[in-house]
Each structure stands twice: as structure tokens, then as C-alpha cells.
């Protein structure tokens, strides 16, 4: 949660990460046009939402189990609690960003975060069945 809080600070706003992202992408794809670059930057940032909140939900699930076993009868409850915990933190994080001068807090980003939490919970559920 601390790492997510750091990445949601002004330091990692799109306006600040765009130039670094452009430098990295142009080093492997020099002829990329501006529109494609912006689309890639947007996609990368949304994938970061999905991954970070999926990982948060995963860690919540691990923290709620006693022996890292997801086959018990309370597996569904753990998954729901982990998902809701991640989404609650996503909402708080977006609220935190709404106080920033260069960031905006949006419900759409909470949706991206919820998608990540859901994907990781489903992955854990199906991986636990094997």
C-alpha cells in the first residue's frame, strides 16, 4: 500500500512520466508517431493499475489465510474480503489524488483497479483448484 501511495504522488503523474516513457520507447522504436506513443503511455499506466491492485488483492488473500491454502470452505469469503479491501483502498487512493495539483482522482481508475483485483482473485481461485 505504501508503494501504491508513492506511485500515486505528483512525482509519478502522467505529465512527469511521459518524457521518461517516451525516451524508453523511442530507444527501441525511433519512428513511433506521437499518437501511438500517447496511446502506449495510457495503456502502460492502466496496466500498472491492474497489476498493482491485483497484487494488493493477492497479498490481502495471503494475509487472510493461515497456511496459504485456498481450498477451504472459506475461500470465497477470503476472495470477497480481499477484493473489497483492494477496491476500498483504490477509492481512498483516488480520493488522495483529488487533492493534488497535477493528479486527478477518477472513478474510472477505481474500475481499472477493481479489474486487477478481480483478475488476480480469479487466477488464485482457478490456480487453487489444480
PDB file of C-alpha atoms in Angstrom, residues 72-130:
ATOM      1  CA  UNK A  72     -11.013 -24.417   2.383  1.00  0.00           C
ATOM      2  CA  UNK A  73     -14.696 -23.710   2.653  1.00  0.00           C
ATOM      3  CA  UNK A  74     -13.970 -20.043   3.460  1.00  0.00           C
ATOM      4  CA  UNK A  75     -12.114 -19.458   0.173  1.00  0.00           C
ATOM      5  CA  UNK A  76     -14.963 -17.432  -1.305  1.00  0.00           C
ATOM      6  CA  UNK A  77     -15.131 -15.219   1.775  1.00  0.00           C
ATOM      7  CA  UNK A  78     -11.395 -14.583   1.615  1.00  0.00           C
ATOM      8  CA  UNK A  79     -11.661 -13.688  -2.054  1.00  0.00           C
ATOM      9  CA  UNK A  80     -14.533 -11.260  -1.435  1.00  0.00           C
ATOM     10  CA  UNK A  81     -12.784  -9.607   1.515  1.00  0.00           C
ATOM     11  CA  UNK A  82      -9.557  -9.269  -0.471  1.00  0.00           C
ATOM     12  CA  UNK A  83     -11.366  -7.837  -3.478  1.00  0.00           C
ATOM     13  CA  UNK A  84     -13.328  -5.355  -1.349  1.00  0.00           C
ATOM     14  CA  UNK A  85     -10.184  -4.352   0.555  1.00  0.00           C
ATOM     15  CA  UNK A  86      -8.347  -3.605  -2.682  1.00  0.00           C
ATOM     16  CA  UNK A  87     -11.282  -1.644  -4.121  1.00  0.00           C
ATOM     17  CA  UNK A  88     -11.696   0.308  -0.879  1.00  0.00           C
ATOM     18  CA  UNK A  89      -8.021   1.251  -0.960  1.00  0.00           C
ATOM     19  CA  UNK A  90      -8.349   2.160  -4.654  1.00  0.00           C
ATOM     20  CA  UNK A  91     -11.156   4.571  -3.766  1.00  0.00           C
ATOM     21  CA  UNK A  92      -9.101   6.089  -0.949  1.00  0.00           C
ATOM     22  CA  UNK A  93      -6.114   6.418  -3.273  1.00  0.00           C
ATOM     23  CA  UNK A  94      -8.166   8.218  -5.922  1.00  0.00           C
ATOM     24  CA  UNK A  95      -9.587  10.483  -3.217  1.00  0.00           C
ATOM     25  CA  UNK A  96      -5.990  11.197  -2.125  1.00  0.00           C
ATOM     26  CA  UNK A  97      -5.097  12.090  -5.733  1.00  0.00           C
ATOM     27  CA  UNK A  98      -8.009  14.524  -5.948  1.00  0.00           C
ATOM     28  CA  UNK A  99      -6.110  16.839  -3.574  1.00  0.00           C
ATOM     29  CA  UNK A 100      -3.109  17.002  -5.903  1.00  0.00           C
ATOM     30  CA  UNK A 101      -2.430  19.916  -8.221  1.00  0.00           C
ATOM     31  CA  UNK A 102      -1.294  17.686 -11.107  1.00  0.00           C
ATOM     32  CA  UNK A 103      -3.265  14.478 -10.496  1.00  0.00           C
ATOM     33  CA  UNK A 104      -6.953  13.733 -10.738  1.00  0.00           C
ATOM     34  CA  UNK A 105      -8.968  11.180  -8.852  1.00  0.00           C
ATOM     35  CA  UNK A 106     -11.385   9.340 -11.129  1.00  0.00           C
ATOM     36  CA  UNK A 107     -13.897   6.572 -10.638  1.00  0.00           C
ATOM     37  CA  UNK A 108     -12.640   5.066 -13.914  1.00  0.00           C
ATOM     38  CA  UNK A 109      -9.268   4.385 -12.310  1.00  0.00           C
ATOM     39  CA  UNK A 110     -11.041   2.656  -9.427  1.00  0.00           C
ATOM     40  CA  UNK A 111     -12.630   0.488 -12.124  1.00  0.00           C
ATOM     41  CA  UNK A 112      -9.204  -0.409 -13.552  1.00  0.00           C
ATOM     42  CA  UNK A 113      -8.033  -1.210 -10.028  1.00  0.00           C
ATOM     43  CA  UNK A 114     -11.105  -3.376  -9.382  1.00  0.00           C
ATOM     44  CA  UNK A 115     -10.471  -5.210 -12.654  1.00  0.00           C
ATOM     45  CA  UNK A 116      -6.950  -6.038 -11.494  1.00  0.00           C
ATOM     46  CA  UNK A 117      -8.170  -7.235  -8.107  1.00  0.00           C
ATOM     47  CA  UNK A 118     -10.811  -9.392  -9.811  1.00  0.00           C
ATOM     48  CA  UNK A 119      -8.357 -10.920 -12.300  1.00  0.00           C
ATOM     49  CA  UNK A 120      -5.893 -11.865  -9.573  1.00  0.00           C
ATOM     50  CA  UNK A 121      -8.632 -13.306  -7.366  1.00  0.00           C
ATOM     51  CA  UNK A 122      -9.936 -15.419 -10.255  1.00  0.00           C
ATOM     52  CA  UNK A 123      -6.402 -16.532 -11.043  1.00  0.00           C
ATOM     53  CA  UNK A 124      -5.906 -17.601  -7.425  1.00  0.00           C
ATOM     54  CA  UNK A 125      -9.239 -19.405  -7.412  1.00  0.00           C
ATOM     55  CA  UNK A 126      -8.503 -21.432 -10.534  1.00  0.00           C
ATOM     56  CA  UNK A 127      -4.848 -21.998  -9.592  1.00  0.00           C
ATOM     57  CA  UNK A 128      -6.044 -23.357  -6.228  1.00  0.00           C
ATOM     58  CA  UNK A 129      -8.239 -25.898  -7.976  1.00  0.00           C
ATOM     59  CA  UNK A 130      -5.202 -27.608  -9.520  1.00  0.00           C
TER      60      UNK A 130
END
